[in-house]
Amino acid sequence: MEGTVLLVLSMSVLLLLLSKLIKSLLVAKPKHNMPPGPWTVPVIGNLHNIITGPNIHRAMRRLSRKHGPLMSLRLGEVAAVVVSSPEAVQEVMKAHDIAFSDRHVNATLAALTFDGNDVAFAPYGERWRQLRKICVLELFSAARVLSFRRIREEEVGRLMENLATSSAAVDLSKMISRFINDTFVRESVGSRCEYQDEYLDALDTALRQTSGLAIADLFPSSRLIQVLDTAPRKVLACRKRIQRILEQIIQETKDAGTESEGFVSVLLRLQKERSTPIPLDDETIMAVMFDMFAAGSETSSTTLIWCMTELVRNPDVMARAQAEVREAFKGKNTVTEQDLKGLRYLRLVIKEALRLHTPAPLLVPRKCRETCQVMDYDVPKGTAVFVNMWAICRDPKYWDDPEEFKPQRFDNSDLDYKGTNYEFLPFGAGRRICPGINLGVGNIELALASLLYHFDWKLPDGIEPKDVDIFEAAGLVASKKTSLMVHPVTRIPPANV
């Protein structure tokens, strides 16, 4: 019986693909001066070109080296353009920023992001502008980020205590992820969340589903394929679990009636005051919370893990970073954010980690809202646009020894990640630049300084620094594929130990 059902489904998909092939051959298409690209295969387009490995951004870099910094691809029936040079990025994100201010939301992402009604994936328009304004002015302002300093210091202290009591090798990746999530949850709701493990499990499961090329994402016009493909349904099931937890958090915050200025309380206050130009209902609050919990915690933990990974792999860099923090904090058993002001080299380490391991390798895909020209080529309306920032940040045309971890490359340089240096945009640029940069970096700096100040780090027996792998997991966020296992050797005992 199961074999019969599978055969029927396979035949249905085959007939559908054949019908699309016939249609594509018969229907005349408007002529455009499209960017160059590899030869396309009927129906599947260029899928055979980019499924050569686990990471799409690597395959896209290989193709762009042959076809140019602005390259056309067809992913099933989805027309796409891949941008792989700072000059092309500047045209997309500055000269034609409004034309490319929509997001490319496929079926799987729509299921995860409340049908694209969150902040990160919402279509460009008045609703998105007002939500972003709330994020910039109310949630991620400098004053708000500073107000969470005590939370960050307490959570860093807790992490240091846990490491100091460890007698064997620890899974530092897991401990950092837990620390970042605990910090972000407290910044959001004022306390740790009893549903955190369930939430993280649902989010991790959903993100794994978005890492591939689901057939529903490749053929969005086919209702049959939307029904047959299981990926969007699995993601939707995860989102419903996430939604239930967020509803519970919102209700508990309402019932508590406290004057906390955590993110959720701020949103509920604005809802009660009815002071926003758009209705701030519970579903909208849930969508904003989802973005903050997912994007904020995932990218921060990923970046901090890559910082420690590269420091362990490069003992000379580790020694220089440790010397800086130990000189700056000499005689202290607790590091505070006030102590971080003079740590120049530490910030270079973070910049270099963001360059070499861009958190979102293809940034967040955009969509062309109106046909326009980029680098003298036509980009038709509706085209998905992938900015391969991972490839740009490793291009020897713009970086010396681009595959090497060298924080000193940023010394005496005005290169920054705030959206104006187009060869270095780990958080994007233009209207859709990440609004939470200050909070994300703030959650990293104190933790990294403390990890270097209190501990020396040794690898398990038999493992040399260069043996530590740097393979990336597939997905929207390029996290480290395997855990970083290390021995923390207490050098300066943290407080309460």
Short mmCIF file of C-alpha atoms in Angstrom, two decimals:
data_model
loop_
_atom_site.label_atom_id
_atom_site.label_comp_id
_atom_site.label_asym_id
_atom_site.label_seq_id
_atom_site.Cartn_x
_atom_site.Cartn_y
_atom_site.Cartn_z
CA MET A 1 0.00 0.00 0.00
CA GLU A 2 2.77 2.46 0.95
CA GLY A 3 4.63 1.62 -2.27
CA THR A 4 1.50 2.39 -4.31
CA VAL A 5 1.04 5.76 -2.61
CA LEU A 6 4.70 6.64 -3.18
CA LEU A 7 4.42 5.69 -6.84
CA VAL A 8 1.31 7.85 -7.27
CA LEU A 9 3.02 10.81 -5.64
CA SER A 10 6.16 10.36 -7.74
CA MET A 11 4.13 10.16 -10.94
CA SER A 12 2.16 13.27 -9.95
CA VAL A 13 5.34 15.26 -9.42
CA LEU A 14 6.80 13.95 -12.70
CA LEU A 15 3.68 14.92 -14.67
CA LEU A 16 3.70 18.34 -13.05
CA LEU A 17 7.34 18.92 -13.97
CA LEU A 18 6.67 17.81 -17.54
CA SER A 19 3.75 20.23 -17.80
CA LYS A 20 5.97 23.06 -16.58
CA LEU A 21 8.61 22.10 -19.13
CA ILE A 22 6.09 22.22 -21.96
CA LYS A 23 4.72 25.54 -20.71
CA SER A 24 8.21 27.04 -20.46
CA LEU A 25 8.91 26.05 -24.06
CA LEU A 26 5.64 27.44 -25.42
CA VAL A 27 5.23 30.68 -23.48
CA ALA A 28 7.16 33.63 -24.90
CA LYS A 29 9.16 35.54 -22.31
CA PRO A 30 10.13 39.22 -22.44
CA LYS A 31 13.73 39.78 -23.43
CA HIS A 32 16.03 41.25 -20.83
CA ASN A 33 19.74 41.92 -20.80
CA MET A 34 20.28 39.51 -17.93
CA PRO A 35 23.56 39.07 -16.06
CA PRO A 36 25.65 36.12 -17.26
CA GLY A 37 25.26 32.76 -15.63
CA PRO A 38 25.69 29.03 -16.12
CA TRP A 39 23.63 27.16 -18.68
CA THR A 40 20.21 26.18 -17.32
CA VAL A 41 18.57 22.79 -17.54
CA PRO A 42 14.85 22.69 -18.37
CA VAL A 43 12.60 22.60 -15.28
CA ILE A 44 15.35 22.39 -12.64
CA GLY A 45 17.31 25.41 -13.88
CA ASN A 46 20.69 25.52 -12.12
CA LEU A 47 19.94 23.26 -9.19
CA HIS A 48 22.58 20.81 -10.42
CA ASN A 49 25.17 23.60 -10.14
CA ILE A 50 24.56 24.48 -6.50
CA ILE A 51 23.81 21.15 -4.81
CA THR A 52 27.43 20.03 -5.11
CA GLY A 53 28.02 20.42 -1.38
CA PRO A 54 26.31 21.19 1.92
CA ASN A 55 26.80 24.97 1.69
CA ILE A 56 25.08 26.90 -1.09
CA HIS A 57 27.23 30.02 -0.56
CA ARG A 58 30.36 28.03 -1.41
CA ALA A 59 28.82 26.71 -4.63
CA MET A 60 27.67 30.21 -5.55
CA ARG A 61 31.20 31.57 -5.02
CA ARG A 62 32.62 28.90 -7.33
CA LEU A 63 30.11 29.81 -10.05
CA SER A 64 30.62 33.57 -9.61
CA ARG A 65 34.36 33.20 -10.11
CA LYS A 66 33.54 31.97 -13.61
CA HIS A 67 30.49 34.06 -14.51
CA GLY A 68 31.12 37.35 -12.72
CA PRO A 69 30.14 39.43 -9.67
CA LEU A 70 26.53 39.73 -10.89
CA MET A 71 25.29 36.30 -11.92
CA SER A 72 21.93 34.92 -13.04
CA LEU A 73 20.64 31.60 -11.74
CA ARG A 74 17.35 29.79 -11.99
CA LEU A 75 16.36 27.68 -9.01
CA GLY A 76 13.50 25.61 -10.32
CA GLU A 77 11.09 28.29 -11.52
CA VAL A 78 12.57 30.98 -9.27
CA ALA A 79 14.71 33.56 -11.08
CA ALA A 80 17.67 34.64 -8.96
CA VAL A 81 20.67 36.97 -9.10
CA VAL A 82 23.79 36.43 -7.02
CA VAL A 83 25.80 39.51 -5.99
CA SER A 84 29.48 38.86 -5.21
CA SER A 85 31.40 42.14 -5.28
CA PRO A 86 31.32 45.36 -3.19
CA GLU A 87 30.60 47.41 -6.32
CA ALA A 88 27.53 45.32 -7.15
CA VAL A 89 26.41 45.35 -3.50
CA GLN A 90 26.61 49.14 -3.44
CA GLU A 91 24.31 49.38 -6.45
CA VAL A 92 21.79 46.98 -4.89
CA MET A 93 21.86 48.30 -1.31
CA LYS A 94 22.48 51.99 -1.94
CA ALA A 95 21.78 53.18 -5.48
CA HIS A 96 18.68 50.95 -5.83
CA ASP A 97 17.93 50.30 -2.17
CA ILE A 98 14.18 50.91 -2.45
CA ALA A 99 13.89 48.67 -5.51
CA PHE A 100 15.49 45.83 -3.52
CA SER A 101 13.87 46.47 -0.14
CA ASP A 102 11.49 43.52 -0.27
CA ARG A 103 12.42 40.11 1.07
CA HIS A 104 12.40 36.88 -0.90
CA VAL A 105 10.10 34.71 1.19
CA ASN A 106 9.65 31.13 0.02
CA ALA A 107 7.08 28.65 1.30
CA THR A 108 9.30 27.30 4.06
CA LEU A 109 10.31 30.71 5.36
CA ALA A 110 6.71 31.92 5.19
CA ALA A 111 5.68 29.06 7.45
CA LEU A 112 8.37 30.00 9.96
CA THR A 113 8.10 33.81 9.93
CA PHE A 114 4.35 34.24 10.48
CA ASP A 115 3.81 34.45 6.69
CA GLY A 116 6.48 37.12 6.44
CA ASN A 117 4.76 39.41 8.96
CA ASP A 118 7.71 39.70 11.31
CA VAL A 119 10.30 42.47 10.97
CA ALA A 120 13.12 40.62 9.21
CA PHE A 121 10.97 39.21 6.38
CA ALA A 122 8.04 41.65 6.22
CA PRO A 123 7.42 43.24 2.82
CA TYR A 124 8.65 46.80 2.44
CA GLY A 125 5.90 49.28 3.28
CA GLU A 126 4.34 51.37 6.02
CA ARG A 127 3.76 48.46 8.41
CA TRP A 128 7.41 47.37 8.14
CA ARG A 129 8.64 50.97 8.56
CA GLN A 130 6.64 51.40 11.76
CA LEU A 131 7.79 48.05 13.20
CA ARG A 132 11.41 48.89 12.42
CA LYS A 133 10.95 52.31 14.02
CA ILE A 134 9.73 50.62 17.20
CA CYS A 135 12.78 48.36 17.16
CA VAL A 136 15.24 51.21 16.63
CA LEU A 137 13.74 53.76 19.04
CA GLU A 138 12.18 51.58 21.73
CA LEU A 139 13.89 48.18 21.79
CA PHE A 140 17.48 48.57 20.56
CA SER A 141 18.31 52.17 21.46
CA ALA A 142 21.68 52.85 23.10
CA ALA A 143 19.93 53.64 26.38
CA ARG A 144 17.94 50.39 26.31
CA VAL A 145 21.01 48.30 25.52
CA LEU A 146 22.90 50.00 28.35
CA SER A 147 20.03 49.31 30.76
CA PHE A 148 20.67 45.56 30.38
CA ARG A 149 24.29 45.84 31.56
CA ARG A 150 23.57 44.24 34.94
CA ILE A 151 21.90 41.26 33.25
CA ARG A 152 24.87 40.72 30.95
CA GLU A 153 27.34 40.96 33.84
CA GLU A 154 25.35 38.49 35.95
CA GLU A 155 25.03 35.97 33.14
CA VAL A 156 28.73 36.25 32.25
CA GLY A 157 29.58 35.69 35.92
CA ARG A 158 27.38 32.60 35.95
CA LEU A 159 29.12 31.22 32.86
CA MET A 160 32.56 31.84 34.39
CA GLU A 161 31.56 30.03 37.60
CA ASN A 162 30.32 27.00 35.64
CA LEU A 163 33.55 26.84 33.65
CA ALA A 164 35.73 27.24 36.75
CA THR A 165 34.11 24.21 38.39
CA SER A 166 34.62 21.99 35.33
CA SER A 167 37.32 19.34 35.79
CA ALA A 168 37.23 17.90 32.27
CA ALA A 169 36.85 19.06 28.68
CA VAL A 170 33.68 21.04 28.14
CA ASP A 171 31.40 21.54 25.16
CA LEU A 172 32.06 25.27 24.90
CA SER A 173 29.67 25.65 21.96
CA LYS A 174 26.79 24.34 24.03
CA MET A 175 27.72 26.46 27.04
CA ILE A 176 28.01 29.64 24.95
CA SER A 177 24.67 28.98 23.25
CA ARG A 178 23.00 28.49 26.62
CA PHE A 179 24.63 31.66 28.00
CA ILE A 180 23.54 33.82 25.04
CA ASN A 181 20.01 32.46 25.16
CA ASP A 182 19.74 32.97 28.92
CA THR A 183 20.98 36.54 28.49
CA PHE A 184 18.61 37.31 25.66
CA VAL A 185 15.61 35.79 27.44
CA ARG A 186 16.30 37.88 30.54
CA GLU A 187 16.66 41.01 28.40
CA SER A 188 13.33 40.15 26.81
CA VAL A 189 11.16 39.05 29.73
CA GLY A 190 13.20 39.96 32.82
CA SER A 191 13.85 36.40 33.99
CA ARG A 192 14.79 32.96 32.71
CA CYS A 193 12.07 31.08 30.88
CA GLU A 194 10.90 27.63 31.93
CA TYR A 195 9.94 26.90 28.32
CA GLN A 196 13.40 27.68 26.95
CA ASP A 197 14.48 24.13 26.12
CA GLU A 198 11.25 23.41 24.27
CA TYR A 199 11.52 26.71 22.39
CA LEU A 200 15.12 26.08 21.35
CA ASP A 201 14.30 22.55 20.21
CA ALA A 202 11.44 23.81 18.02
CA LEU A 203 13.57 26.62 16.60
CA ASP A 204 16.53 24.33 15.87
CA THR A 205 14.27 21.81 14.13
CA ALA A 206 12.69 24.55 12.02
CA LEU A 207 16.02 26.11 11.04
CA ARG A 208 17.32 22.72 9.89
CA GLN A 209 14.34 22.49 7.55
CA THR A 210 15.11 25.90 6.03
CA SER A 211 18.72 24.93 5.29
CA GLY A 212 17.90 22.86 2.22
CA LEU A 213 16.16 23.47 -1.09
CA ALA A 214 12.61 22.29 -0.48
CA ILE A 215 10.72 21.49 -3.68
CA ALA A 216 7.88 23.77 -2.55
CA ASP A 217 10.36 26.67 -2.47
CA LEU A 218 11.52 25.92 -6.01
CA PHE A 219 8.08 25.68 -7.60
CA PRO A 220 5.92 28.21 -5.72
CA SER A 221 3.23 28.37 -8.41
CA SER A 222 2.31 24.70 -8.08
CA ARG A 223 -0.46 24.04 -5.59
CA LEU A 224 0.12 20.30 -5.88
CA ILE A 225 3.76 20.56 -4.88
CA GLN A 226 2.84 22.87 -1.99
CA VAL A 227 0.55 20.10 -0.74
CA LEU A 228 2.99 17.24 -1.34
CA ASP A 229 6.16 18.78 0.10
CA THR A 230 6.53 18.07 3.82
CA ALA A 231 9.13 20.74 4.64
CA PRO A 232 6.71 23.69 5.00
CA ARG A 233 4.35 21.54 7.08
CA LYS A 234 7.16 20.49 9.43
CA VAL A 235 8.26 24.11 9.81
CA LEU A 236 4.68 25.20 10.45
CA ALA A 237 4.37 22.58 13.20
CA CYS A 238 7.51 23.99 14.82
CA ARG A 239 6.21 27.54 14.48
CA LYS A 240 2.98 26.56 16.22
CA ARG A 241 5.03 25.20 19.13
CA ILE A 242 6.98 28.47 19.21
CA GLN A 243 3.78 30.49 18.95
CA ARG A 244 2.22 28.65 21.88
CA ILE A 245 5.26 29.40 24.04
CA LEU A 246 5.32 33.07 23.02
CA GLU A 247 1.59 33.36 23.79
CA GLN A 248 2.27 31.94 27.24
CA ILE A 249 5.12 34.41 27.84
CA ILE A 250 2.96 37.35 26.76
CA GLN A 251 0.10 36.27 29.01
CA GLU A 252 2.37 35.71 32.01
CA THR A 253 3.94 39.13 31.49
CA LYS A 254 0.49 40.71 31.36
CA ASP A 255 -0.60 38.88 34.50
CA ALA A 256 2.56 39.88 36.40
CA GLY A 257 1.81 43.54 35.78
CA THR A 258 5.38 44.58 36.56
CA GLU A 259 7.05 47.73 35.29
CA SER A 260 9.99 45.81 33.82
CA GLU A 261 11.50 47.43 30.74
CA GLY A 262 12.36 44.15 29.05
CA PHE A 263 11.44 43.91 25.39
CA VAL A 264 8.10 42.19 25.99
CA SER A 265 7.04 44.70 28.64
CA VAL A 266 7.95 47.58 26.33
CA LEU A 267 5.85 46.13 23.52
CA LEU A 268 2.91 45.52 25.87
CA ARG A 269 3.17 49.08 27.19
CA LEU A 270 3.03 50.44 23.64
CA GLN A 271 0.07 48.17 22.95
CA LYS A 272 -1.76 49.47 26.02
CA GLU A 273 -1.00 53.10 25.20
CA ARG A 274 -2.14 52.63 21.60
CA SER A 275 0.52 55.15 20.68
CA THR A 276 1.81 53.40 17.55
CA PRO A 277 0.56 54.28 14.02
CA ILE A 278 -0.17 50.59 13.37
CA PRO A 279 -2.11 48.21 15.62
CA LEU A 280 0.26 46.37 17.93
CA ASP A 281 -1.80 43.25 18.59
CA ASP A 282 -0.54 40.09 20.28
CA GLU A 283 0.23 38.38 16.97
CA THR A 284 2.44 41.28 15.89
CA ILE A 285 4.21 41.24 19.26
CA MET A 286 4.79 37.50 18.82
CA ALA A 287 6.30 38.07 15.37
CA VAL A 288 8.68 40.75 16.71
CA MET A 289 9.62 38.53 19.66
CA PHE A 290 10.33 35.64 17.31
CA ASP A 291 12.78 37.78 15.35
CA MET A 292 14.56 38.89 18.51
CA PHE A 293 14.81 35.40 20.01
CA ALA A 294 15.84 33.73 16.74
CA ALA A 295 18.04 36.28 14.99
CA GLY A 296 19.48 37.94 18.10
CA SER A 297 20.50 34.86 20.04
CA GLU A 298 21.51 32.68 17.07
CA THR A 299 23.88 35.18 15.42
CA SER A 300 25.46 36.29 18.71
CA SER A 301 26.17 32.75 19.91
CA THR A 302 27.47 31.76 16.46
CA THR A 303 29.88 34.72 16.37
CA LEU A 304 31.17 34.14 19.91
CA ILE A 305 31.76 30.44 19.17
CA TRP A 306 33.70 31.33 16.01
CA CYS A 307 35.78 33.85 17.98
CA MET A 308 36.84 31.18 20.46
CA THR A 309 37.35 28.61 17.70
CA GLU A 310 39.73 30.84 15.77
CA LEU A 311 41.58 31.91 18.92
CA VAL A 312 42.16 28.26 19.83
CA ARG A 313 43.35 27.58 16.27
CA ASN A 314 45.70 30.59 16.35
CA PRO A 315 47.70 30.53 19.63
CA ASP A 316 49.64 33.72 18.78
CA VAL A 317 46.41 35.67 18.38
CA MET A 318 45.06 34.10 21.59
CA ALA A 319 48.19 35.14 23.49
CA ARG A 320 47.97 38.73 22.28
CA ALA A 321 44.26 39.01 23.14
CA GLN A 322 44.82 37.50 26.60
CA ALA A 323 47.75 39.82 27.27
CA GLU A 324 45.55 42.82 26.50
CA VAL A 325 42.68 41.83 28.79
CA ARG A 326 44.94 40.67 31.63
CA GLU A 327 46.85 43.91 31.59
CA ALA A 328 43.63 45.94 31.51
CA PHE A 329 41.92 43.99 34.33
CA LYS A 330 44.98 43.29 36.48
CA GLY A 331 44.02 42.61 40.11
CA LYS A 332 40.28 42.15 39.43
CA ASN A 333 38.30 38.97 39.96
CA THR A 334 35.25 40.27 38.10
CA VAL A 335 35.12 42.00 34.74
CA THR A 336 32.48 44.67 34.14
CA GLU A 337 31.39 46.43 30.97
CA GLN A 338 32.94 49.62 32.31
CA ASP A 339 36.33 47.89 32.03
CA LEU A 340 35.98 47.19 28.30
CA LYS A 341 36.62 50.70 26.97
CA GLY A 342 40.32 50.32 26.17
CA LEU A 343 40.21 46.82 24.66
CA ARG A 344 41.14 47.65 21.08
CA TYR A 345 42.54 44.28 20.03
CA LEU A 346 39.55 42.36 21.43
CA ARG A 347 37.28 44.32 19.11
CA LEU A 348 39.57 43.54 16.18
CA VAL A 349 39.16 39.84 17.01
CA ILE A 350 35.37 40.19 16.84
CA LYS A 351 35.58 42.07 13.53
CA GLU A 352 37.80 39.40 12.03
CA ALA A 353 35.44 36.63 13.19
CA LEU A 354 32.54 38.49 11.55
CA ARG A 355 34.58 38.76 8.34
CA LEU A 356 35.85 35.20 8.11
CA HIS A 357 32.65 33.62 9.43
CA THR A 358 29.88 35.96 8.31
CA PRO A 359 26.87 34.91 10.45
CA ALA A 360 24.42 34.99 7.49
CA PRO A 361 26.61 34.09 4.47
CA LEU A 362 23.97 35.14 1.93
CA LEU A 363 22.60 37.84 4.24
CA VAL A 364 18.79 37.77 4.21
CA PRO A 365 17.69 37.31 0.57
CA ARG A 366 16.01 40.29 -1.08
CA LYS A 367 13.48 40.53 -3.89
CA CYS A 368 13.37 43.04 -6.72
CA ARG A 369 10.23 45.20 -6.42
CA GLU A 370 10.56 46.78 -9.87
CA THR A 371 12.69 46.04 -12.90
CA CYS A 372 15.91 48.04 -12.74
CA GLN A 373 19.49 48.00 -14.00
CA VAL A 374 22.49 46.92 -11.96
CA MET A 375 25.96 47.15 -13.49
CA ASP A 376 24.29 47.69 -16.90
CA TYR A 377 22.28 44.45 -16.62
CA ASP A 378 18.52 44.09 -16.19
CA VAL A 379 17.14 42.63 -12.98
CA PRO A 380 13.45 41.86 -13.60
CA LYS A 381 10.73 42.48 -11.03
CA GLY A 382 10.27 39.51 -8.70
CA THR A 383 13.86 38.28 -8.99
CA ALA A 384 15.34 36.83 -5.79
CA VAL A 385 18.64 38.52 -4.89
CA PHE A 386 21.33 36.74 -2.89
CA VAL A 387 24.23 38.85 -1.62
CA ASN A 388 27.11 36.43 -1.06
CA MET A 389 28.83 38.36 1.70
CA TRP A 390 30.74 35.23 2.71
CA ALA A 391 32.41 35.20 -0.72
CA ILE A 392 33.09 38.96 -0.69
CA CYS A 393 34.72 38.76 2.74
CA ARG A 394 37.09 36.05 1.40
CA ASP A 395 37.90 37.66 -1.93
CA PRO A 396 41.68 38.24 -2.37
CA LYS A 397 40.86 41.28 -4.51
CA TYR A 398 39.75 43.10 -1.33
CA TRP A 399 41.53 41.22 1.47
CA ASP A 400 45.14 40.10 1.94
CA ASP A 401 45.41 36.41 2.90
CA PRO A 402 41.61 36.24 3.03
CA GLU A 403 41.41 32.67 4.36
CA GLU A 404 43.64 33.47 7.35
CA PHE A 405 42.44 34.76 10.73
CA LYS A 406 44.33 38.05 11.13
CA PRO A 407 42.63 40.59 13.43
CA GLN A 408 45.50 43.03 12.83
CA ARG A 409 44.19 43.63 9.31
CA PHE A 410 41.65 46.00 10.91
CA ASP A 411 44.29 47.91 12.88
CA ASN A 412 44.54 51.54 11.74
CA SER A 413 41.56 50.91 9.46
CA ASP A 414 38.22 52.68 9.36
CA LEU A 415 36.45 49.55 8.11
CA ASP A 416 33.35 48.93 10.20
CA TYR A 417 30.24 46.76 10.05
CA LYS A 418 27.68 49.58 10.32
CA GLY A 419 26.64 49.43 6.65
CA THR A 420 28.91 51.82 4.75
CA ASN A 421 31.87 49.57 3.83
CA TYR A 422 30.46 47.32 1.13
CA GLU A 423 33.25 44.75 1.32
CA PHE A 424 32.33 44.12 4.97
CA LEU A 425 28.59 43.94 5.71
CA PRO A 426 27.97 41.08 8.15
CA PHE A 427 24.74 42.80 9.28
CA GLY A 428 23.63 44.09 5.87
CA ALA A 429 23.18 47.68 4.73
CA GLY A 430 20.57 50.16 3.61
CA ARG A 431 16.99 50.15 4.82
CA ARG A 432 17.10 46.47 5.77
CA ILE A 433 20.27 46.60 7.87
CA CYS A 434 19.93 44.66 11.13
CA PRO A 435 18.52 47.06 13.78
CA GLY A 436 19.96 45.09 16.71
CA ILE A 437 23.70 45.38 15.99
CA ASN A 438 24.53 47.16 19.26
CA LEU A 439 22.73 44.60 21.40
CA GLY A 440 24.22 41.64 19.52
CA VAL A 441 27.79 42.90 19.84
CA GLY A 442 27.16 44.00 23.43
CA ASN A 443 26.18 40.44 24.35
CA ILE A 444 29.50 39.20 22.91
CA GLU A 445 32.19 41.63 24.12
CA LEU A 446 32.01 41.12 27.89
CA ALA A 447 31.75 37.34 27.55
CA LEU A 448 34.75 37.11 25.22
CA ALA A 449 36.88 39.36 27.45
CA SER A 450 35.98 37.26 30.50
CA LEU A 451 36.71 33.94 28.77
CA LEU A 452 40.17 35.21 27.88
CA TYR A 453 40.86 36.86 31.24
CA HIS A 454 39.93 34.04 33.59
CA PHE A 455 41.05 30.97 31.64
CA ASP A 456 43.74 29.43 29.50
CA TRP A 457 42.38 26.99 26.94
CA LYS A 458 43.77 23.58 26.06
CA LEU A 459 42.63 21.12 23.45
CA PRO A 460 41.94 17.46 24.26
CA ASP A 461 44.99 15.17 24.05
CA GLY A 462 46.19 14.46 20.55
CA ILE A 463 44.50 17.46 18.92
CA GLU A 464 46.62 20.26 17.51
CA PRO A 465 45.27 23.80 16.99
CA LYS A 466 44.99 23.42 13.21
CA ASP A 467 43.08 20.15 13.70
CA VAL A 468 40.10 22.07 15.07
CA ASP A 469 37.60 21.97 12.24
CA ILE A 470 35.98 25.07 10.79
CA PHE A 471 33.19 23.44 8.81
CA GLU A 472 29.90 25.35 8.74
CA ALA A 473 26.49 23.87 9.23
CA ALA A 474 24.04 24.36 6.38
CA GLY A 475 21.38 27.00 6.95
CA LEU A 476 20.55 30.68 7.05
CA VAL A 477 23.11 31.11 9.84
CA ALA A 478 26.59 29.61 9.31
CA SER A 479 27.11 28.13 12.76
CA LYS A 480 30.00 25.79 13.53
CA LYS A 481 29.03 22.29 12.39
CA THR A 482 30.68 20.46 15.28
CA SER A 483 31.02 21.46 18.92
CA LEU A 484 34.17 23.15 20.21
CA MET A 485 35.54 20.83 22.89
CA VAL A 486 38.21 22.42 25.14
CA HIS A 487 39.70 22.24 28.65
CA PRO A 488 39.31 25.50 30.61
CA VAL A 489 42.34 26.02 32.86
CA THR A 490 41.56 28.60 35.53
CA ARG A 491 44.18 31.34 35.51
CA ILE A 492 42.39 34.04 37.50
CA PRO A 493 39.51 32.62 39.59
CA PRO A 494 36.21 34.42 38.99
CA ALA A 495 34.26 35.80 41.93
CA ASN A 496 32.32 33.30 44.09
CA VAL A 497 34.64 30.41 43.14
#
